[in-house]
Amino acid sequence: MKLLLYGAGGLAKETYDIVVRSYPEKYEKIYFIDDFVEEAEFYLSESIHFDSIKDKFKSFDDLEGVVAVGEPVYREKLSKKFDEIGIRLTTIIDKTALVSPMARIKEGAIIREFTSIQPTADIGKSVLIQPYCSIAHGTIIGDYSVISSNCTPGGDNTIGKRVFMGMNSSTKEKIHIEDDSILGMGSIVFRDVKTRTVVVGNPARITLGNNEHKVFD
């Protein structure tokens, strides 16, 4: 089996390390996909262009892919590119993560070091959960969302699609965070957050709208 990591930045390198550590015998080779530089040797492996996949591999039967970028809107876009050419999305879970057998984790998700996924949590397609997070019981995280390091969404939260929770942010139980919203670093959320809203502070307050659907410039 071979693995395609879509990305070549810091998160992609970190994901490579997780795979090597947690799946030492599953993949014979791990490739980075970087469409912005020449194909070359890269970080103990090599980088290739997405458009080179069909020429490089005779069959996709022994290929799996995962998106290793931290921008929610690009997690969606790049996941769909894998879908369009028929490459299976795989789920990467660090061996130090604690995952309840009653939790549900969909394809393409990355669950990083020392994270806890509690019973009946539902993790959507291509969700990224960074280190040291605690995802409480019954919490739903929508497709392509990013939960940054040390975040603690409360029990029975509903977090929409393409949501970004900044580092050290937390939410009260039974909160609804709607699609394309951003919770700034250290935010403490006590009330529902509407679609495409940016909130910061403790208690979290609205600062502006996320009209461009992006976290990073």
JSON list of C-alpha atoms in Angstrom, two decimals:
[
{"chain": "A", "resi": 1, "resn": "MET", "atom": "CA", "xyz": [0.00, 0.00, 0.00]},
{"chain": "A", "resi": 2, "resn": "LYS", "atom": "CA", "xyz": [1.14, 3.56, -0.80]},
{"chain": "A", "resi": 3, "resn": "LEU", "atom": "CA", "xyz": [-0.04, 6.80, 0.81]},
{"chain": "A", "resi": 4, "resn": "LEU", "atom": "CA", "xyz": [-0.48, 10.19, -0.85]},
{"chain": "A", "resi": 5, "resn": "LEU", "atom": "CA", "xyz": [-0.28, 13.19, 1.49]},
{"chain": "A", "resi": 6, "resn": "TYR", "atom": "CA", "xyz": [-1.84, 16.21, -0.22]},
{"chain": "A", "resi": 7, "resn": "GLY", "atom": "CA", "xyz": [0.37, 19.01, 1.10]},
{"chain": "A", "resi": 8, "resn": "ALA", "atom": "CA", "xyz": [4.05, 19.65, 1.75]},
{"chain": "A", "resi": 9, "resn": "GLY", "atom": "CA", "xyz": [4.07, 22.13, 4.63]},
{"chain": "A", "resi": 10, "resn": "GLY", "atom": "CA", "xyz": [4.52, 21.65, 8.35]},
{"chain": "A", "resi": 11, "resn": "LEU", "atom": "CA", "xyz": [1.30, 19.68, 8.83]},
{"chain": "A", "resi": 12, "resn": "ALA", "atom": "CA", "xyz": [2.20, 17.31, 6.00]},
{"chain": "A", "resi": 13, "resn": "LYS", "atom": "CA", "xyz": [5.59, 16.59, 7.57]},
{"chain": "A", "resi": 14, "resn": "GLU", "atom": "CA", "xyz": [3.94, 16.05, 10.95]},
{"chain": "A", "resi": 15, "resn": "THR", "atom": "CA", "xyz": [1.42, 13.69, 9.36]},
{"chain": "A", "resi": 16, "resn": "TYR", "atom": "CA", "xyz": [4.26, 11.78, 7.68]},
{"chain": "A", "resi": 17, "resn": "ASP", "atom": "CA", "xyz": [5.84, 11.30, 11.11]},
{"chain": "A", "resi": 18, "resn": "ILE", "atom": "CA", "xyz": [2.53, 10.05, 12.57]},
{"chain": "A", "resi": 19, "resn": "VAL", "atom": "CA", "xyz": [2.16, 7.51, 9.78]},
{"chain": "A", "resi": 20, "resn": "VAL", "atom": "CA", "xyz": [5.71, 6.22, 10.16]},
{"chain": "A", "resi": 21, "resn": "ARG", "atom": "CA", "xyz": [5.28, 5.90, 13.93]},
{"chain": "A", "resi": 22, "resn": "SER", "atom": "CA", "xyz": [1.72, 4.57, 14.07]},
{"chain": "A", "resi": 23, "resn": "TYR", "atom": "CA", "xyz": [1.52, 2.49, 10.87]},
{"chain": "A", "resi": 24, "resn": "PRO", "atom": "CA", "xyz": [5.10, 1.18, 10.49]},
{"chain": "A", "resi": 25, "resn": "GLU", "atom": "CA", "xyz": [4.19, -1.77, 8.27]},
{"chain": "A", "resi": 26, "resn": "LYS", "atom": "CA", "xyz": [1.16, -0.55, 6.33]},
{"chain": "A", "resi": 27, "resn": "TYR", "atom": "CA", "xyz": [2.72, 1.72, 3.68]},
{"chain": "A", "resi": 28, "resn": "GLU", "atom": "CA", "xyz": [5.69, 0.82, 1.52]},
{"chain": "A", "resi": 29, "resn": "LYS", "atom": "CA", "xyz": [6.05, 4.48, 0.52]},
{"chain": "A", "resi": 30, "resn": "ILE", "atom": "CA", "xyz": [4.53, 7.85, 1.42]},
{"chain": "A", "resi": 31, "resn": "TYR", "atom": "CA", "xyz": [4.39, 10.58, -1.22]},
{"chain": "A", "resi": 32, "resn": "PHE", "atom": "CA", "xyz": [3.83, 14.31, -0.76]},
{"chain": "A", "resi": 33, "resn": "ILE", "atom": "CA", "xyz": [1.70, 16.13, -3.33]},
{"chain": "A", "resi": 34, "resn": "ASP", "atom": "CA", "xyz": [2.88, 19.68, -4.03]},
{"chain": "A", "resi": 35, "resn": "ASP", "atom": "CA", "xyz": [1.60, 21.37, -7.18]},
{"chain": "A", "resi": 36, "resn": "PHE", "atom": "CA", "xyz": [3.69, 24.52, -6.74]},
{"chain": "A", "resi": 37, "resn": "VAL", "atom": "CA", "xyz": [7.28, 23.26, -6.98]},
{"chain": "A", "resi": 38, "resn": "GLU", "atom": "CA", "xyz": [9.23, 20.91, -9.23]},
{"chain": "A", "resi": 39, "resn": "GLU", "atom": "CA", "xyz": [8.91, 17.24, -8.44]},
{"chain": "A", "resi": 40, "resn": "ALA", "atom": "CA", "xyz": [11.90, 16.24, -6.35]},
{"chain": "A", "resi": 41, "resn": "GLU", "atom": "CA", "xyz": [13.19, 14.40, -3.29]},
{"chain": "A", "resi": 42, "resn": "PHE", "atom": "CA", "xyz": [11.49, 15.80, -0.21]},
{"chain": "A", "resi": 43, "resn": "TYR", "atom": "CA", "xyz": [11.53, 15.03, 3.53]},
{"chain": "A", "resi": 44, "resn": "LEU", "atom": "CA", "xyz": [12.73, 11.43, 3.47]},
{"chain": "A", "resi": 45, "resn": "SER", "atom": "CA", "xyz": [10.56, 10.74, 0.43]},
{"chain": "A", "resi": 46, "resn": "GLU", "atom": "CA", "xyz": [9.57, 12.71, -2.68]},
{"chain": "A", "resi": 47, "resn": "SER", "atom": "CA", "xyz": [7.01, 15.27, -3.81]},
{"chain": "A", "resi": 48, "resn": "ILE", "atom": "CA", "xyz": [4.91, 14.83, -6.93]},
{"chain": "A", "resi": 49, "resn": "HIS", "atom": "CA", "xyz": [2.23, 16.84, -8.72]},
{"chain": "A", "resi": 50, "resn": "PHE", "atom": "CA", "xyz": [-1.41, 15.81, -8.47]},
{"chain": "A", "resi": 51, "resn": "ASP", "atom": "CA", "xyz": [-1.62, 15.66, -12.27]},
{"chain": "A", "resi": 52, "resn": "SER", "atom": "CA", "xyz": [1.23, 13.12, -12.29]},
{"chain": "A", "resi": 53, "resn": "ILE", "atom": "CA", "xyz": [-0.69, 10.52, -10.29]},
{"chain": "A", "resi": 54, "resn": "LYS", "atom": "CA", "xyz": [-2.37, 8.83, -13.27]},
{"chain": "A", "resi": 55, "resn": "ASP", "atom": "CA", "xyz": [0.94, 8.50, -15.13]},
{"chain": "A", "resi": 56, "resn": "LYS", "atom": "CA", "xyz": [2.99, 7.40, -12.12]},
{"chain": "A", "resi": 57, "resn": "PHE", "atom": "CA", "xyz": [0.69, 4.66, -10.83]},
{"chain": "A", "resi": 58, "resn": "LYS", "atom": "CA", "xyz": [-0.76, 1.97, -13.08]},
{"chain": "A", "resi": 59, "resn": "SER", "atom": "CA", "xyz": [-3.52, 1.17, -10.62]},
{"chain": "A", "resi": 60, "resn": "PHE", "atom": "CA", "xyz": [-5.15, 2.99, -7.70]},
{"chain": "A", "resi": 61, "resn": "ASP", "atom": "CA", "xyz": [-6.01, -0.25, -5.92]},
{"chain": "A", "resi": 62, "resn": "ASP", "atom": "CA", "xyz": [-3.01, 0.05, -3.60]},
{"chain": "A", "resi": 63, "resn": "LEU", "atom": "CA", "xyz": [-3.24, 3.84, -3.13]},
{"chain": "A", "resi": 64, "resn": "GLU", "atom": "CA", "xyz": [-4.80, 5.80, -0.28]},
{"chain": "A", "resi": 65, "resn": "GLY", "atom": "CA", "xyz": [-4.89, 9.55, 0.23]},
{"chain": "A", "resi": 66, "resn": "VAL", "atom": "CA", "xyz": [-5.26, 12.06, 3.03]},
{"chain": "A", "resi": 67, "resn": "VAL", "atom": "CA", "xyz": [-5.29, 15.87, 2.97]},
{"chain": "A", "resi": 68, "resn": "ALA", "atom": "CA", "xyz": [-2.53, 17.39, 5.10]},
{"chain": "A", "resi": 69, "resn": "VAL", "atom": "CA", "xyz": [-3.30, 21.13, 5.01]},
{"chain": "A", "resi": 70, "resn": "GLY", "atom": "CA", "xyz": [-4.79, 23.20, 7.81]},
{"chain": "A", "resi": 71, "resn": "GLU", "atom": "CA", "xyz": [-7.21, 25.48, 5.94]},
{"chain": "A", "resi": 72, "resn": "PRO", "atom": "CA", "xyz": [-10.76, 24.06, 6.13]},
{"chain": "A", "resi": 73, "resn": "VAL", "atom": "CA", "xyz": [-11.85, 25.25, 2.69]},
{"chain": "A", "resi": 74, "resn": "TYR", "atom": "CA", "xyz": [-8.79, 23.59, 1.12]},
{"chain": "A", "resi": 75, "resn": "ARG", "atom": "CA", "xyz": [-9.38, 20.41, 3.09]},
{"chain": "A", "resi": 76, "resn": "GLU", "atom": "CA", "xyz": [-12.70, 20.20, 1.27]},
{"chain": "A", "resi": 77, "resn": "LYS", "atom": "CA", "xyz": [-11.33, 21.13, -2.15]},
{"chain": "A", "resi": 78, "resn": "LEU", "atom": "CA", "xyz": [-8.40, 18.69, -2.05]},
{"chain": "A", "resi": 79, "resn": "SER", "atom": "CA", "xyz": [-10.47, 15.85, -0.57]},
{"chain": "A", "resi": 80, "resn": "LYS", "atom": "CA", "xyz": [-12.88, 16.20, -3.48]},
{"chain": "A", "resi": 81, "resn": "LYS", "atom": "CA", "xyz": [-9.97, 16.05, -5.95]},
{"chain": "A", "resi": 82, "resn": "PHE", "atom": "CA", "xyz": [-9.07, 12.63, -4.52]},
{"chain": "A", "resi": 83, "resn": "ASP", "atom": "CA", "xyz": [-12.73, 11.58, -4.79]},
{"chain": "A", "resi": 84, "resn": "GLU", "atom": "CA", "xyz": [-12.97, 12.72, -8.40]},
{"chain": "A", "resi": 85, "resn": "ILE", "atom": "CA", "xyz": [-10.17, 10.46, -9.62]},
{"chain": "A", "resi": 86, "resn": "GLY", "atom": "CA", "xyz": [-11.15, 7.50, -7.45]},
{"chain": "A", "resi": 87, "resn": "ILE", "atom": "CA", "xyz": [-8.47, 7.48, -4.74]},
{"chain": "A", "resi": 88, "resn": "ARG", "atom": "CA", "xyz": [-9.74, 6.26, -1.38]},
{"chain": "A", "resi": 89, "resn": "LEU", "atom": "CA", "xyz": [-9.44, 8.62, 1.55]},
{"chain": "A", "resi": 90, "resn": "THR", "atom": "CA", "xyz": [-7.93, 6.98, 4.60]},
{"chain": "A", "resi": 91, "resn": "THR", "atom": "CA", "xyz": [-8.10, 7.89, 8.28]},
{"chain": "A", "resi": 92, "resn": "ILE", "atom": "CA", "xyz": [-4.88, 8.55, 10.20]},
{"chain": "A", "resi": 93, "resn": "ILE", "atom": "CA", "xyz": [-5.03, 8.10, 13.99]},
{"chain": "A", "resi": 94, "resn": "ASP", "atom": "CA", "xyz": [-1.93, 8.55, 16.11]},
{"chain": "A", "resi": 95, "resn": "LYS", "atom": "CA", "xyz": [-1.21, 5.55, 18.29]},
{"chain": "A", "resi": 96, "resn": "THR", "atom": "CA", "xyz": [-1.32, 7.72, 21.42]},
{"chain": "A", "resi": 97, "resn": "ALA", "atom": "CA", "xyz": [-4.91, 8.88, 20.78]},
{"chain": "A", "resi": 98, "resn": "LEU", "atom": "CA", "xyz": [-7.68, 7.45, 22.96]},
{"chain": "A", "resi": 99, "resn": "VAL", "atom": "CA", "xyz": [-10.71, 6.69, 20.80]},
{"chain": "A", "resi": 100, "resn": "SER", "atom": "CA", "xyz": [-13.92, 5.22, 22.18]},
{"chain": "A", "resi": 101, "resn": "PRO", "atom": "CA", "xyz": [-15.25, 2.19, 20.30]},
{"chain": "A", "resi": 102, "resn": "MET", "atom": "CA", "xyz": [-18.59, 4.01, 20.37]},
{"chain": "A", "resi": 103, "resn": "ALA", "atom": "CA", "xyz": [-17.19, 7.01, 18.47]},
{"chain": "A", "resi": 104, "resn": "ARG", "atom": "CA", "xyz": [-17.59, 7.37, 14.70]},
{"chain": "A", "resi": 105, "resn": "ILE", "atom": "CA", "xyz": [-14.74, 8.67, 12.57]},
{"chain": "A", "resi": 106, "resn": "LYS", "atom": "CA", "xyz": [-15.28, 9.17, 8.84]},
{"chain": "A", "resi": 107, "resn": "GLU", "atom": "CA", "xyz": [-12.78, 8.79, 6.04]},
{"chain": "A", "resi": 108, "resn": "GLY", "atom": "CA", "xyz": [-9.97, 11.28, 5.60]},
{"chain": "A", "resi": 109, "resn": "ALA", "atom": "CA", "xyz": [-9.83, 12.38, 9.25]},
{"chain": "A", "resi": 110, "resn": "ILE", "atom": "CA", "xyz": [-6.51, 12.95, 11.02]},
{"chain": "A", "resi": 111, "resn": "ILE", "atom": "CA", "xyz": [-6.52, 12.43, 14.79]},
{"chain": "A", "resi": 112, "resn": "ARG", "atom": "CA", "xyz": [-3.24, 13.59, 16.28]},
{"chain": "A", "resi": 113, "resn": "GLU", "atom": "CA", "xyz": [-1.19, 12.86, 19.39]},
{"chain": "A", "resi": 114, "resn": "PHE", "atom": "CA", "xyz": [-2.74, 12.49, 22.87]},
{"chain": "A", "resi": 115, "resn": "THR", "atom": "CA", "xyz": [-6.24, 13.40, 21.73]},
{"chain": "A", "resi": 116, "resn": "SER", "atom": "CA", "xyz": [-9.30, 11.87, 23.38]},
{"chain": "A", "resi": 117, "resn": "ILE", "atom": "CA", "xyz": [-12.45, 11.00, 21.39]},
{"chain": "A", "resi": 118, "resn": "GLN", "atom": "CA", "xyz": [-15.28, 10.13, 23.80]},
{"chain": "A", "resi": 119, "resn": "PRO", "atom": "CA", "xyz": [-18.33, 7.85, 23.34]},
{"chain": "A", "resi": 120, "resn": "THR", "atom": "CA", "xyz": [-20.85, 8.71, 20.60]},
{"chain": "A", "resi": 121, "resn": "ALA", "atom": "CA", "xyz": [-18.70, 11.52, 19.24]},
{"chain": "A", "resi": 122, "resn": "ASP", "atom": "CA", "xyz": [-19.10, 11.80, 15.45]},
{"chain": "A", "resi": 123, "resn": "ILE", "atom": "CA", "xyz": [-16.07, 13.07, 13.49]},
{"chain": "A", "resi": 124, "resn": "GLY", "atom": "CA", "xyz": [-16.82, 14.09, 9.91]},
{"chain": "A", "resi": 125, "resn": "LYS", "atom": "CA", "xyz": [-15.03, 13.56, 6.62]},
{"chain": "A", "resi": 126, "resn": "SER", "atom": "CA", "xyz": [-11.47, 14.95, 6.43]},
{"chain": "A", "resi": 127, "resn": "VAL", "atom": "CA", "xyz": [-11.66, 16.57, 9.85]},
{"chain": "A", "resi": 128, "resn": "LEU", "atom": "CA", "xyz": [-8.31, 17.51, 11.38]},
{"chain": "A", "resi": 129, "resn": "ILE", "atom": "CA", "xyz": [-7.95, 17.25, 15.16]},
{"chain": "A", "resi": 130, "resn": "GLN", "atom": "CA", "xyz": [-4.63, 18.54, 16.44]},
{"chain": "A", "resi": 131, "resn": "PRO", "atom": "CA", "xyz": [-2.72, 17.31, 19.55]},
{"chain": "A", "resi": 132, "resn": "TYR", "atom": "CA", "xyz": [-4.07, 17.32, 23.12]},
{"chain": "A", "resi": 133, "resn": "CYS", "atom": "CA", "xyz": [-7.74, 17.85, 22.28]},
{"chain": "A", "resi": 134, "resn": "SER", "atom": "CA", "xyz": [-10.65, 16.37, 24.22]},
{"chain": "A", "resi": 135, "resn": "ILE", "atom": "CA", "xyz": [-13.74, 15.74, 22.12]},
{"chain": "A", "resi": 136, "resn": "ALA", "atom": "CA", "xyz": [-16.57, 15.17, 24.58]},
{"chain": "A", "resi": 137, "resn": "HIS", "atom": "CA", "xyz": [-19.37, 12.62, 24.40]},
{"chain": "A", "resi": 138, "resn": "GLY", "atom": "CA", "xyz": [-22.03, 13.17, 21.77]},
{"chain": "A", "resi": 139, "resn": "THR", "atom": "CA", "xyz": [-20.17, 15.97, 20.01]},
{"chain": "A", "resi": 140, "resn": "ILE", "atom": "CA", "xyz": [-20.61, 16.16, 16.23]},
{"chain": "A", "resi": 141, "resn": "ILE", "atom": "CA", "xyz": [-17.86, 17.74, 14.14]},
{"chain": "A", "resi": 142, "resn": "GLY", "atom": "CA", "xyz": [-18.82, 18.51, 10.54]},
{"chain": "A", "resi": 143, "resn": "ASP", "atom": "CA", "xyz": [-16.81, 17.68, 7.44]},
{"chain": "A", "resi": 144, "resn": "TYR", "atom": "CA", "xyz": [-13.49, 19.46, 6.78]},
{"chain": "A", "resi": 145, "resn": "SER", "atom": "CA", "xyz": [-13.39, 21.26, 10.13]},
{"chain": "A", "resi": 146, "resn": "VAL", "atom": "CA", "xyz": [-10.14, 21.88, 12.02]},
{"chain": "A", "resi": 147, "resn": "ILE", "atom": "CA", "xyz": [-9.85, 21.56, 15.80]},
{"chain": "A", "resi": 148, "resn": "SER", "atom": "CA", "xyz": [-6.54, 23.11, 16.86]},
{"chain": "A", "resi": 149, "resn": "SER", "atom": "CA", "xyz": [-4.28, 21.98, 19.71]},
{"chain": "A", "resi": 150, "resn": "ASN", "atom": "CA", "xyz": [-5.64, 21.90, 23.28]},
{"chain": "A", "resi": 151, "resn": "CYS", "atom": "CA", "xyz": [-9.27, 22.54, 22.30]},
{"chain": "A", "resi": 152, "resn": "THR", "atom": "CA", "xyz": [-12.11, 21.19, 24.43]},
{"chain": "A", "resi": 153, "resn": "PRO", "atom": "CA", "xyz": [-15.55, 21.24, 22.83]},
{"chain": "A", "resi": 154, "resn": "GLY", "atom": "CA", "xyz": [-18.14, 20.43, 25.49]},
{"chain": "A", "resi": 155, "resn": "GLY", "atom": "CA", "xyz": [-20.52, 17.49, 25.50]},
{"chain": "A", "resi": 156, "resn": "ASP", "atom": "CA", "xyz": [-23.23, 17.23, 22.85]},
{"chain": "A", "resi": 157, "resn": "ASN", "atom": "CA", "xyz": [-21.87, 20.13, 20.81]},
{"chain": "A", "resi": 158, "resn": "THR", "atom": "CA", "xyz": [-22.77, 20.40, 17.14]},
{"chain": "A", "resi": 159, "resn": "ILE", "atom": "CA", "xyz": [-19.90, 21.87, 15.13]},
{"chain": "A", "resi": 160, "resn": "GLY", "atom": "CA", "xyz": [-20.63, 22.58, 11.48]},
{"chain": "A", "resi": 161, "resn": "LYS", "atom": "CA", "xyz": [-18.65, 22.13, 8.29]},
{"chain": "A", "resi": 162, "resn": "ARG", "atom": "CA", "xyz": [-15.36, 23.98, 7.68]},
{"chain": "A", "resi": 163, "resn": "VAL", "atom": "CA", "xyz": [-15.28, 25.38, 11.22]},
{"chain": "A", "resi": 164, "resn": "PHE", "atom": "CA", "xyz": [-11.90, 26.41, 12.64]},
{"chain": "A", "resi": 165, "resn": "MET", "atom": "CA", "xyz": [-11.34, 26.24, 16.40]},
{"chain": "A", "resi": 166, "resn": "GLY", "atom": "CA", "xyz": [-8.18, 28.14, 17.32]},
{"chain": "A", "resi": 167, "resn": "MET", "atom": "CA", "xyz": [-5.69, 26.83, 19.88]},
{"chain": "A", "resi": 168, "resn": "ASN", "atom": "CA", "xyz": [-6.92, 26.55, 23.48]},
{"chain": "A", "resi": 169, "resn": "SER", "atom": "CA", "xyz": [-10.52, 27.41, 22.65]},
{"chain": "A", "resi": 170, "resn": "SER", "atom": "CA", "xyz": [-13.40, 25.76, 24.50]},
{"chain": "A", "resi": 171, "resn": "THR", "atom": "CA", "xyz": [-17.16, 25.59, 24.26]},
{"chain": "A", "resi": 172, "resn": "LYS", "atom": "CA", "xyz": [-19.96, 25.07, 26.76]},
{"chain": "A", "resi": 173, "resn": "GLU", "atom": "CA", "xyz": [-21.98, 21.87, 26.43]},
{"chain": "A", "resi": 174, "resn": "LYS", "atom": "CA", "xyz": [-24.83, 21.72, 23.88]},
{"chain": "A", "resi": 175, "resn": "ILE", "atom": "CA", "xyz": [-23.48, 24.63, 21.84]},
{"chain": "A", "resi": 176, "resn": "HIS", "atom": "CA", "xyz": [-24.11, 24.86, 18.08]},
{"chain": "A", "resi": 177, "resn": "ILE", "atom": "CA", "xyz": [-21.23, 26.28, 15.99]},
{"chain": "A", "resi": 178, "resn": "GLU", "atom": "CA", "xyz": [-22.51, 26.81, 12.46]},
{"chain": "A", "resi": 179, "resn": "ASP", "atom": "CA", "xyz": [-20.66, 26.31, 9.16]},
{"chain": "A", "resi": 180, "resn": "ASP", "atom": "CA", "xyz": [-17.57, 28.35, 8.21]},
{"chain": "A", "resi": 181, "resn": "SER", "atom": "CA", "xyz": [-17.21, 29.94, 11.64]},
{"chain": "A", "resi": 182, "resn": "ILE", "atom": "CA", "xyz": [-13.89, 30.73, 13.33]},
{"chain": "A", "resi": 183, "resn": "LEU", "atom": "CA", "xyz": [-13.19, 30.59, 17.06]},
{"chain": "A", "resi": 184, "resn": "GLY", "atom": "CA", "xyz": [-10.09, 32.64, 17.83]},
{"chain": "A", "resi": 185, "resn": "MET", "atom": "CA", "xyz": [-7.25, 31.37, 20.02]},
{"chain": "A", "resi": 186, "resn": "GLY", "atom": "CA", "xyz": [-8.28, 31.06, 23.66]},
{"chain": "A", "resi": 187, "resn": "SER", "atom": "CA", "xyz": [-11.95, 31.75, 23.00]},
{"chain": "A", "resi": 188, "resn": "ILE", "atom": "CA", "xyz": [-14.45, 30.53, 25.57]},
{"chain": "A", "resi": 189, "resn": "VAL", "atom": "CA", "xyz": [-17.84, 30.07, 23.90]},
{"chain": "A", "resi": 190, "resn": "PHE", "atom": "CA", "xyz": [-21.06, 30.08, 25.94]},
{"chain": "A", "resi": 191, "resn": "ARG", "atom": "CA", "xyz": [-23.59, 30.72, 23.17]},
{"chain": "A", "resi": 192, "resn": "ASP", "atom": "CA", "xyz": [-24.35, 29.43, 19.68]},
{"chain": "A", "resi": 193, "resn": "VAL", "atom": "CA", "xyz": [-22.24, 30.86, 16.86]},
{"chain": "A", "resi": 194, "resn": "LYS", "atom": "CA", "xyz": [-23.95, 31.69, 13.57]},
{"chain": "A", "resi": 195, "resn": "THR", "atom": "CA", "xyz": [-22.72, 30.79, 10.08]},
{"chain": "A", "resi": 196, "resn": "ARG", "atom": "CA", "xyz": [-19.53, 32.55, 8.84]},
{"chain": "A", "resi": 197, "resn": "THR", "atom": "CA", "xyz": [-18.97, 34.33, 12.14]},
{"chain": "A", "resi": 198, "resn": "VAL", "atom": "CA", "xyz": [-15.61, 35.06, 13.82]},
{"chain": "A", "resi": 199, "resn": "VAL", "atom": "CA", "xyz": [-15.60, 35.15, 17.63]},
{"chain": "A", "resi": 200, "resn": "VAL", "atom": "CA", "xyz": [-12.79, 35.87, 20.11]},
{"chain": "A", "resi": 201, "resn": "GLY", "atom": "CA", "xyz": [-12.29, 36.34, 23.85]},
{"chain": "A", "resi": 202, "resn": "ASN", "atom": "CA", "xyz": [-13.74, 35.14, 27.16]},
{"chain": "A", "resi": 203, "resn": "PRO", "atom": "CA", "xyz": [-16.66, 35.20, 26.95]},
{"chain": "A", "resi": 204, "resn": "ALA", "atom": "CA", "xyz": [-16.42, 34.96, 23.16]},
{"chain": "A", "resi": 205, "resn": "ARG", "atom": "CA", "xyz": [-17.85, 37.90, 21.25]},
{"chain": "A", "resi": 206, "resn": "ILE", "atom": "CA", "xyz": [-18.43, 38.50, 17.55]},
{"chain": "A", "resi": 207, "resn": "THR", "atom": "CA", "xyz": [-15.73, 40.52, 15.80]},
{"chain": "A", "resi": 208, "resn": "LEU", "atom": "CA", "xyz": [-16.55, 40.22, 12.09]},
{"chain": "A", "resi": 209, "resn": "GLY", "atom": "CA", "xyz": [-17.87, 37.87, 9.42]},
{"chain": "A", "resi": 210, "resn": "ASN", "atom": "CA", "xyz": [-15.92, 35.17, 7.65]},
{"chain": "A", "resi": 211, "resn": "ASN", "atom": "CA", "xyz": [-17.19, 36.20, 4.22]},
{"chain": "A", "resi": 212, "resn": "GLU", "atom": "CA", "xyz": [-14.19, 34.78, 2.33]},
{"chain": "A", "resi": 213, "resn": "HIS", "atom": "CA", "xyz": [-14.58, 31.38, 4.01]},
{"chain": "A", "resi": 214, "resn": "LYS", "atom": "CA", "xyz": [-10.88, 31.32, 4.94]},
{"chain": "A", "resi": 215, "resn": "VAL", "atom": "CA", "xyz": [-8.83, 31.32, 8.13]},
{"chain": "A", "resi": 216, "resn": "PHE", "atom": "CA", "xyz": [-5.34, 32.10, 6.82]},
{"chain": "A", "resi": 217, "resn": "ASP", "atom": "CA", "xyz": [-4.24, 34.76, 4.36]}
]
